GROMACS .gro file of C-alpha atoms in nm:
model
  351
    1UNK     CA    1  12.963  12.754  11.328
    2UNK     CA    2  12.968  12.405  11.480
    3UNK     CA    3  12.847  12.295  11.763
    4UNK     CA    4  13.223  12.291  11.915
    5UNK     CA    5  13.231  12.631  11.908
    6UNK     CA    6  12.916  12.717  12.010
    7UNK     CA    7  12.973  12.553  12.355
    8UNK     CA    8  13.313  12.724  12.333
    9UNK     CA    9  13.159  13.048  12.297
   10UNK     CA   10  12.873  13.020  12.572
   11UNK     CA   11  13.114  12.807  12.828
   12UNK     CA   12  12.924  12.543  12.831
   13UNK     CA   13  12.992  12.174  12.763
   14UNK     CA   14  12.906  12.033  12.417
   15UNK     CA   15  12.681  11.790  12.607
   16UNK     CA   16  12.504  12.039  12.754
   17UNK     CA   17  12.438  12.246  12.443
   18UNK     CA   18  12.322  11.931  12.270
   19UNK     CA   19  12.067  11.836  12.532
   20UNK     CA   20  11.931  12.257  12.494
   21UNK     CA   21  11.873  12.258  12.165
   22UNK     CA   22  11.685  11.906  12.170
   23UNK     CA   23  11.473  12.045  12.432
   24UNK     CA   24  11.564  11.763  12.701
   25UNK     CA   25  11.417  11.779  13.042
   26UNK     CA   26  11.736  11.783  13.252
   27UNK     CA   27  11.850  12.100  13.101
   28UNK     CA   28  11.762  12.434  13.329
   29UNK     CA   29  11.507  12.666  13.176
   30UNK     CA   30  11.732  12.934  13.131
   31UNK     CA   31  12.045  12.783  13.003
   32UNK     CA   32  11.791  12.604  12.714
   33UNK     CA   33  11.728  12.981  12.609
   34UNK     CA   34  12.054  13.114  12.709
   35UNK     CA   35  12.157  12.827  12.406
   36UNK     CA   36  11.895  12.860  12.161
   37UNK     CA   37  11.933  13.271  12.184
   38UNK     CA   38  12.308  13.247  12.100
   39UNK     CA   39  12.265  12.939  11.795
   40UNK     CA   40  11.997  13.200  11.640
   41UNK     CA   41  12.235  13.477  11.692
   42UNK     CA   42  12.545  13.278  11.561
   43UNK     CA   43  12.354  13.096  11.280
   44UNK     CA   44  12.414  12.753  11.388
   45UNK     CA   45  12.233  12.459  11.257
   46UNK     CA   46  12.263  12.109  11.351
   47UNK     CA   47  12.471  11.876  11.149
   48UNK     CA   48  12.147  11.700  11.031
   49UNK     CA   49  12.390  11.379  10.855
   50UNK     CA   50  12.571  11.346  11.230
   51UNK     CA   51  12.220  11.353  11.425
   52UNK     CA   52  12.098  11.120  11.165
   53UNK     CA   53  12.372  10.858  11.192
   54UNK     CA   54  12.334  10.869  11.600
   55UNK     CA   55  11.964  10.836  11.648
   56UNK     CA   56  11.886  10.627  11.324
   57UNK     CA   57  11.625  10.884  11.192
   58UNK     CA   58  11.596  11.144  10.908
   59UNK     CA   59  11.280  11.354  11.030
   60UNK     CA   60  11.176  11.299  10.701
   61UNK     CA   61  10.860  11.167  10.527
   62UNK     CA   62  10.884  11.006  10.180
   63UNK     CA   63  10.532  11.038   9.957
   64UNK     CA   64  10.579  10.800   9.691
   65UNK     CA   65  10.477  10.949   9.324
   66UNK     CA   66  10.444  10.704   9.018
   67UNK     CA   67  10.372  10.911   8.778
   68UNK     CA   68  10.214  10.615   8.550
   69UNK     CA   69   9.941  10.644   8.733
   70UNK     CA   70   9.880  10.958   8.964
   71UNK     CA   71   9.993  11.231   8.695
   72UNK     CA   72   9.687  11.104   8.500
   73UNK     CA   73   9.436  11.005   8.766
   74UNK     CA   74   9.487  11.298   9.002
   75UNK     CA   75   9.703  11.568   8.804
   76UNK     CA   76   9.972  11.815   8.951
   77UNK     CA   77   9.685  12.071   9.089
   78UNK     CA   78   9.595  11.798   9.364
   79UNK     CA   79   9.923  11.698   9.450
   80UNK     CA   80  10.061  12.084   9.508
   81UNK     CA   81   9.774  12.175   9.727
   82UNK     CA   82   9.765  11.841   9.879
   83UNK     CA   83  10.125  11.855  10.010
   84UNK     CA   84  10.093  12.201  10.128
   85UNK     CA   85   9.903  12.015  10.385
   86UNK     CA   86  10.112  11.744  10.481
   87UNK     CA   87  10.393  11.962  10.531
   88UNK     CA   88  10.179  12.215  10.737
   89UNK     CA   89  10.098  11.899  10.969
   90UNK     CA   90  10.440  11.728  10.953
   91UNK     CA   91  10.600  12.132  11.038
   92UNK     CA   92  10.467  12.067  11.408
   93UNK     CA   93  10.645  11.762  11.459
   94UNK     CA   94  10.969  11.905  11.307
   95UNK     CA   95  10.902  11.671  10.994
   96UNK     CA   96  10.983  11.720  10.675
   97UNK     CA   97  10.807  11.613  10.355
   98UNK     CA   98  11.013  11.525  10.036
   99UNK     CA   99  10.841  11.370   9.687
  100UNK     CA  100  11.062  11.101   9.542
  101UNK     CA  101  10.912  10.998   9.193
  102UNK     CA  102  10.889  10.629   9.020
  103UNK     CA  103  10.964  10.728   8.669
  104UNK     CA  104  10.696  10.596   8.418
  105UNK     CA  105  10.751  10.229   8.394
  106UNK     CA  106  10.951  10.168   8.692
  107UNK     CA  107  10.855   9.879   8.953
  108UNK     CA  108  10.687  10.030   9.210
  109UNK     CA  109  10.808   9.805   9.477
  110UNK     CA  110  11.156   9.788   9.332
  111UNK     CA  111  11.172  10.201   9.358
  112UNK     CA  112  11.050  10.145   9.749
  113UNK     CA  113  11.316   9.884   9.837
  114UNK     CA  114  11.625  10.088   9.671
  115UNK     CA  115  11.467  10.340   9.914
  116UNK     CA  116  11.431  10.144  10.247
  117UNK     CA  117  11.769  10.009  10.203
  118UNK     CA  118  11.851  10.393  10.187
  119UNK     CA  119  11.721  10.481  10.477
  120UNK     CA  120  11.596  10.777  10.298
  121UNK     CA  121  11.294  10.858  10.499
  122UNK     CA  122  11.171  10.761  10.855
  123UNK     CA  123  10.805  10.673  10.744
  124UNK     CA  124  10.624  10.677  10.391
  125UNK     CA  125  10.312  10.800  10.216
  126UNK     CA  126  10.185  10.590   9.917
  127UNK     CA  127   9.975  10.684   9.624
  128UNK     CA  128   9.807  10.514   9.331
  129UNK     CA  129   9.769  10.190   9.550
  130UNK     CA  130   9.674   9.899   9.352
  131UNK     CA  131   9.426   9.632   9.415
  132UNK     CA  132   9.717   9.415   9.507
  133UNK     CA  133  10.000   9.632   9.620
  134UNK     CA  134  10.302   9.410   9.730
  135UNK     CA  135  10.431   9.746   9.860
  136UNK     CA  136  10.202   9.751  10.179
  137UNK     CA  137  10.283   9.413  10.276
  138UNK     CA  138  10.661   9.482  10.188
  139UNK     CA  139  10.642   9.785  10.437
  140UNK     CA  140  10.459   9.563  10.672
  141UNK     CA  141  10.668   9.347  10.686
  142UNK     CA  142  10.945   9.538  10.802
  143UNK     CA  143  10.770   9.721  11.097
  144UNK     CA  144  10.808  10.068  10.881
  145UNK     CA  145  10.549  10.326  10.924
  146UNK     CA  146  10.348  10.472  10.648
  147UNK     CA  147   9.978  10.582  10.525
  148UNK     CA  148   9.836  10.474  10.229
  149UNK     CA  149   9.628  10.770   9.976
  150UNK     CA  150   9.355  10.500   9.856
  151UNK     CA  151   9.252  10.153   9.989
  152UNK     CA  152   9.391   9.790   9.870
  153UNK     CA  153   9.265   9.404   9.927
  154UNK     CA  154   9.507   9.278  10.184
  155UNK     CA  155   9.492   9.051  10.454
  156UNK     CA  156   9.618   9.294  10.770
  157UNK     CA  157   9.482   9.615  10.826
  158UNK     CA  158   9.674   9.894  10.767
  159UNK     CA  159   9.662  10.308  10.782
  160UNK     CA  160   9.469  10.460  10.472
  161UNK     CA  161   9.258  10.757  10.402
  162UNK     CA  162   9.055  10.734  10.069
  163UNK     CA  163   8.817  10.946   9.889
  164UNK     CA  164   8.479  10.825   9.936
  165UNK     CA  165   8.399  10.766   9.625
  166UNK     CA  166   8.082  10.533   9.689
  167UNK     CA  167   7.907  10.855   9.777
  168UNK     CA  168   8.054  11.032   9.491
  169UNK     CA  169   7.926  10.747   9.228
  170UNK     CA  170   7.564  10.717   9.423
  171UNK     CA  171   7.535  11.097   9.432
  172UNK     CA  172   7.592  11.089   9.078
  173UNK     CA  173   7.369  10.826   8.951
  174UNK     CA  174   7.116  10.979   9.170
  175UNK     CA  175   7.157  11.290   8.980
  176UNK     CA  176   7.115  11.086   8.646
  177UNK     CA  177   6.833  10.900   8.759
  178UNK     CA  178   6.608  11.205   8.859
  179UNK     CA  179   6.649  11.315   8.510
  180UNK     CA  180   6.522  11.026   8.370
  181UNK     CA  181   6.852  10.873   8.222
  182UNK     CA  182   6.861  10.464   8.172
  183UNK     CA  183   7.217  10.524   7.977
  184UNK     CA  184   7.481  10.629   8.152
  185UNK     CA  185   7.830  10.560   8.041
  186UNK     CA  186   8.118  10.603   8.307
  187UNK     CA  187   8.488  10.672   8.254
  188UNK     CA  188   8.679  10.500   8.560
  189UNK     CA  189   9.049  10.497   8.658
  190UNK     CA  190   9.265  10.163   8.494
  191UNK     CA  191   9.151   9.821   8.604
  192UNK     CA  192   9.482   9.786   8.838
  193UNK     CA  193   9.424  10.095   9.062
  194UNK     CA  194   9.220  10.020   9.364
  195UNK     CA  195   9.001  10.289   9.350
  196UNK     CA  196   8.897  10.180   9.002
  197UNK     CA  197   8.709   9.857   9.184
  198UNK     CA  198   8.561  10.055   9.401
  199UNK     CA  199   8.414  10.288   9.133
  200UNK     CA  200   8.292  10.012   8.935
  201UNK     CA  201   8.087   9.807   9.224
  202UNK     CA  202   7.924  10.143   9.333
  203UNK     CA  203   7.835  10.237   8.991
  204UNK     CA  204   7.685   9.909   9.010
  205UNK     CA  205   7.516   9.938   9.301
  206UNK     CA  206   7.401  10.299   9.230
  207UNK     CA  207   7.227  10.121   8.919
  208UNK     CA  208   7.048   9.899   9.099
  209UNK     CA  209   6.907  10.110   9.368
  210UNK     CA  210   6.749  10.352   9.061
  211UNK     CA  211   6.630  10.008   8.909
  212UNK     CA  212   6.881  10.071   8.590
  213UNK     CA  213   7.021   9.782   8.409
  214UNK     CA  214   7.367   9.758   8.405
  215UNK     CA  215   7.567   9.722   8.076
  216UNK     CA  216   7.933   9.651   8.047
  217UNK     CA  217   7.961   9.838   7.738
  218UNK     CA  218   7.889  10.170   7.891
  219UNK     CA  219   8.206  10.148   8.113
  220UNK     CA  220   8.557  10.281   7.987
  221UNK     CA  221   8.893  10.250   8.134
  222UNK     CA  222   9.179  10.436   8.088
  223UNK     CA  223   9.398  10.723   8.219
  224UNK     CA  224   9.106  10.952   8.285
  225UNK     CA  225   9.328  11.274   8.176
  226UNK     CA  226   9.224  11.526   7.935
  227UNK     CA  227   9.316  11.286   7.647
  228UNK     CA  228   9.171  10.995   7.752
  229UNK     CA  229   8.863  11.149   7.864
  230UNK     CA  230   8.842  11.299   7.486
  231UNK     CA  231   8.869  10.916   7.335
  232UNK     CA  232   8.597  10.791   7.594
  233UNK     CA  233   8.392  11.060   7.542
  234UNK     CA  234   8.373  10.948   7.163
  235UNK     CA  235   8.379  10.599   7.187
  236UNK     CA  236   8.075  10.614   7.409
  237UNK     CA  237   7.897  10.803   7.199
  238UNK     CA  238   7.991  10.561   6.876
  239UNK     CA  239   7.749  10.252   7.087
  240UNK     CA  240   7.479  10.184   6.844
  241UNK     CA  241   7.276  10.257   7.204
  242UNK     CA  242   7.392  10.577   7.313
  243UNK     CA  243   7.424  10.696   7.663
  244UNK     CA  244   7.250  10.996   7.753
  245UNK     CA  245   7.420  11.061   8.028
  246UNK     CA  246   7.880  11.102   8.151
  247UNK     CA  247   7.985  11.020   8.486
  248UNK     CA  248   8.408  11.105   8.448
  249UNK     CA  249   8.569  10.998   8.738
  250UNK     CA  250   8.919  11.210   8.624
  251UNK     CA  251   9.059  11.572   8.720
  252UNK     CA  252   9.093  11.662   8.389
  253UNK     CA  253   8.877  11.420   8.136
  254UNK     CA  254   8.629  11.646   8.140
  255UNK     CA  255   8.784  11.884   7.919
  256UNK     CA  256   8.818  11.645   7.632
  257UNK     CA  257   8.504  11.501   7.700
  258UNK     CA  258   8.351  11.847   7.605
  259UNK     CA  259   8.569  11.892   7.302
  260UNK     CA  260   8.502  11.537   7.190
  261UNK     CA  261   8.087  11.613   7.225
  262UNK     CA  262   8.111  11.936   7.061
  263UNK     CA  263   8.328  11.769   6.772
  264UNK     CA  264   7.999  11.541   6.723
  265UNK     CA  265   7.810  11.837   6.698
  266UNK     CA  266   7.665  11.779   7.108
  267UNK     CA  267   7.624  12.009   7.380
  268UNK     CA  268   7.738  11.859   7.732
  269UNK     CA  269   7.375  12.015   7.945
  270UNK     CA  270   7.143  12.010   7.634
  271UNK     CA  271   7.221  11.720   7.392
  272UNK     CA  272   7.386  11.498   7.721
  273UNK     CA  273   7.457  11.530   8.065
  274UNK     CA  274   7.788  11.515   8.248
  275UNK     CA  275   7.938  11.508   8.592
  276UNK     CA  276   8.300  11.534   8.687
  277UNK     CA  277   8.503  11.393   8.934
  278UNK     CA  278   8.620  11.742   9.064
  279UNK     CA  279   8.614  12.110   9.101
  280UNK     CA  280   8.979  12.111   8.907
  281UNK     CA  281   9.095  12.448   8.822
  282UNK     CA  282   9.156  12.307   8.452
  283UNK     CA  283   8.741  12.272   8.448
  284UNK     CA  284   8.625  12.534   8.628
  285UNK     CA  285   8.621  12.773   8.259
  286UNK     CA  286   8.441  12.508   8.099
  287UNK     CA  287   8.075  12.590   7.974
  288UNK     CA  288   7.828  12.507   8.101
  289UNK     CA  289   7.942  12.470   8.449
  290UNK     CA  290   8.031  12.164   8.526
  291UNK     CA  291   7.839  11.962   8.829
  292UNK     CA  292   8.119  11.818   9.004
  293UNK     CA  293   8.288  11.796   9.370
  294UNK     CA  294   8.436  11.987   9.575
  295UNK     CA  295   8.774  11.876   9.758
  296UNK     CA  296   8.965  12.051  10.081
  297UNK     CA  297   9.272  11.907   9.928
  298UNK     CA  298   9.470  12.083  10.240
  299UNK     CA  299   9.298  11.934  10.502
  300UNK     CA  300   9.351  11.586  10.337
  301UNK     CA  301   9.667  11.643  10.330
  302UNK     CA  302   9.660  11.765  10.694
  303UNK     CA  303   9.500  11.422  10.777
  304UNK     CA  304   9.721  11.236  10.597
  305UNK     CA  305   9.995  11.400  10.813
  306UNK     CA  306   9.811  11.362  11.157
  307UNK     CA  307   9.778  11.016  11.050
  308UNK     CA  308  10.154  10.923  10.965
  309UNK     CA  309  10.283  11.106  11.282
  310UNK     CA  310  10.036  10.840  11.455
  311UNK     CA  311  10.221  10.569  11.310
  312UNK     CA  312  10.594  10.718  11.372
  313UNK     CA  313  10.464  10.693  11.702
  314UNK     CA  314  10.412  10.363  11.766
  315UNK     CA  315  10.412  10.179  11.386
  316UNK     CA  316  10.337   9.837  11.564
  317UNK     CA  317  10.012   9.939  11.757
  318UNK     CA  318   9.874  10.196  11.550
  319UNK     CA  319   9.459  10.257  11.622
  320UNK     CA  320   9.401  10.114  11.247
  321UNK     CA  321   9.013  10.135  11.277
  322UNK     CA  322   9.061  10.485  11.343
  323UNK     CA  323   9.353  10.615  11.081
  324UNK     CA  324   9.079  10.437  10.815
  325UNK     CA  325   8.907  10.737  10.681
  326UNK     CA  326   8.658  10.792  10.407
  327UNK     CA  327   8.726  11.134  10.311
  328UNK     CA  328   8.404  11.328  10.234
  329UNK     CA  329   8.373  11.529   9.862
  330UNK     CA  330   8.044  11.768   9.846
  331UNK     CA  331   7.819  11.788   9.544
  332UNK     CA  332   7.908  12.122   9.342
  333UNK     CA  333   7.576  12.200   9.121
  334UNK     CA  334   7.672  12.379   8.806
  335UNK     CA  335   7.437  12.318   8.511
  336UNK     CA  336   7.595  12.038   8.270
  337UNK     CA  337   7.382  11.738   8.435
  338UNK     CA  338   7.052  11.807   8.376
  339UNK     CA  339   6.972  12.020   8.004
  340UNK     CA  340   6.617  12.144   8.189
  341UNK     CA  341   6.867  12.352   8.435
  342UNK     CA  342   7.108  12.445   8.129
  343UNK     CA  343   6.816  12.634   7.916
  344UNK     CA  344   6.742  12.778   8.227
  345UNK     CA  345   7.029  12.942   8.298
  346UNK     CA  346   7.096  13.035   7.930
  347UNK     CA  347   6.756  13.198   7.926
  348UNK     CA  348   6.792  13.362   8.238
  349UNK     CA  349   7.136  13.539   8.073
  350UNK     CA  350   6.948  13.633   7.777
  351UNK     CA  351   6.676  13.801   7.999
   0.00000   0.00000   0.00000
């Protein structure tokens, strides 16, 4: 059924049914419902290529995936549950979300301008920014709205919600500190990513404030998966000064971390402490439990949504101060951070 015959069949004019089923003003009450009762009824459903080609828009949102980057940083567990918010917000608007992926190696800015020429979205979400993302200043540039998953050094402001990781890293350290470790080795995201900087000068600073000195050699980068986090995990623990103490900021380095340690005959909460990055269902079996972070991935993703609706809105005058949010993570106590708690608990299961 077209829309032809669905003014044919209710006697109305095709005008008429058009402005009903956009919800216009000028439309009586009970002709809108009259309409919408009968397209339900009929199983008509707009011609969403002919509404796109009139008003210019897709009632889409594009989030941008590179999976060089995010697959290992964040993993598919915080995407999934992350999107399920976004397209919870974006449902309320009459948005919908679609993932277009930058295969490994691809230019990231190339992949956005063979989409902007497109026209495939109305407004974008970005992951994995960098440092220096031409990307933001490409989308600036062009008066296109979007939100940015992670900060970047650039000149204008611009829409971005970020982990706060500075509280994350201090929390951490803290941790380390009241134990009485003066080695802690940290596994951050690569140099390029933006939230790897950030890591880095808080780890710094977290150092500091417990009056540790900081050492360049305790600091690994890399993809911060499962392997990586195995590799770091042993070269660490190869410095001729040891750390006693693992801060992985990675979903899933954990995991090999652990392996790695109990390969060198170690055990993570006795023989050295760790923290995670997150409460990831890949590390929740791992023994002993780790200390970590908890996440409301949904509402993030909720937020993000709120926040790129804001911008569809009015892109050119968007309340930037306030669509820049540090999203908060709370500190999830298991037992691999300090090894006084870890004999606890294993004598307490004994008992």
């Amino acid at each position: 059924m077209d829309i032809r015959s669905l003014a044919n069949h209710l006697g109305l004019s095709i005008g008429t049914v058009s402005r009903a089923l956009n919800d216009r003003k000028d439309v009586n009450p009970q002709t809108r419902q009259r309409v919408i009762a009968a397209a339900d009824a009929l199983g008509y459903t707009p011609n969403q290529s002919g509404r796109t080609l009139r008003s210019g828009r897709t009632s889409t949102v594009g989030f941008m995936l590179t999976l060089e980057h995010d697959s290992a940083v964040y993993g598919e567990p915080f995407f999934m549950a992350l999107w399920e918010g976004v397209q919870s917000g974006l449902d309320k608007h009459g948005l919908d979300l679609v993932i277009l992926l930058a295969r490994k190696g691809e230019d990231a800015l190339t992949f956005l301008r063979r989409h902007v020429s497109r026209g495939t979205v109305d407004a974008w979400l970005l992951s994995a920014t960098q440092v220096h993302d031409d990307r933001i200043a490409f989308l600036q540039n062009r008066n296109i709205p979007f939100v940015a998953l992670g900060r970047s050094d650039t000149a204008r402001p611009f829409a971005w919600i970020d982990l706060d990781f500075e509280a994350v890293v201090a929390d951490a350290i803290a941790l380390f500190a009241a134990a009485g470790h003066r080695r802690i080795g940290l596994v951050a995201p690569p140099a390029t990513i933006n939230n790897s900087q950030i890591v880095i000068d808080s780890y710094k600073s977290a150092l500091e404030n417990a009056g540790i000195d900081w050492d360049p050699d305790l600091v690994h980068h890399g993809d911060t998966d499962e392997v990586d986090g195995e590799s770091a995990a042993r070269e660490l623990m190869m410095l001729r000064d040891k750390p006693s103490a693992l801060l992985l900021m990675g979903e899933t380095a954990p995991v090999g971390a652990y392996r790695a340690l109990r390969q060198l005959h170690l055990e993570p909460g006795r023989d050295i402490a760790v923290i995670g990055l997150r409460d990831n269902p890949a590390c929740r079996s791992l023994l002993p439990k780790l200390t970590c972070f908890k996440l409301d991935l949904e509402a993030l993703g909720l937020a993000l949504s709120e926040a790129v609706v804001a911008t569809l809105a009015d892109p050119m005058n968007a309340d930037f101060p306030h669509l820049q949010r540090r999203w908060p993570m709370g500190l999830e106590l298991g037992s691999s951070h300090d090894p006084q708690t870890s004999l606890t608990l294993e004598s307490n299961a004994q008992l």
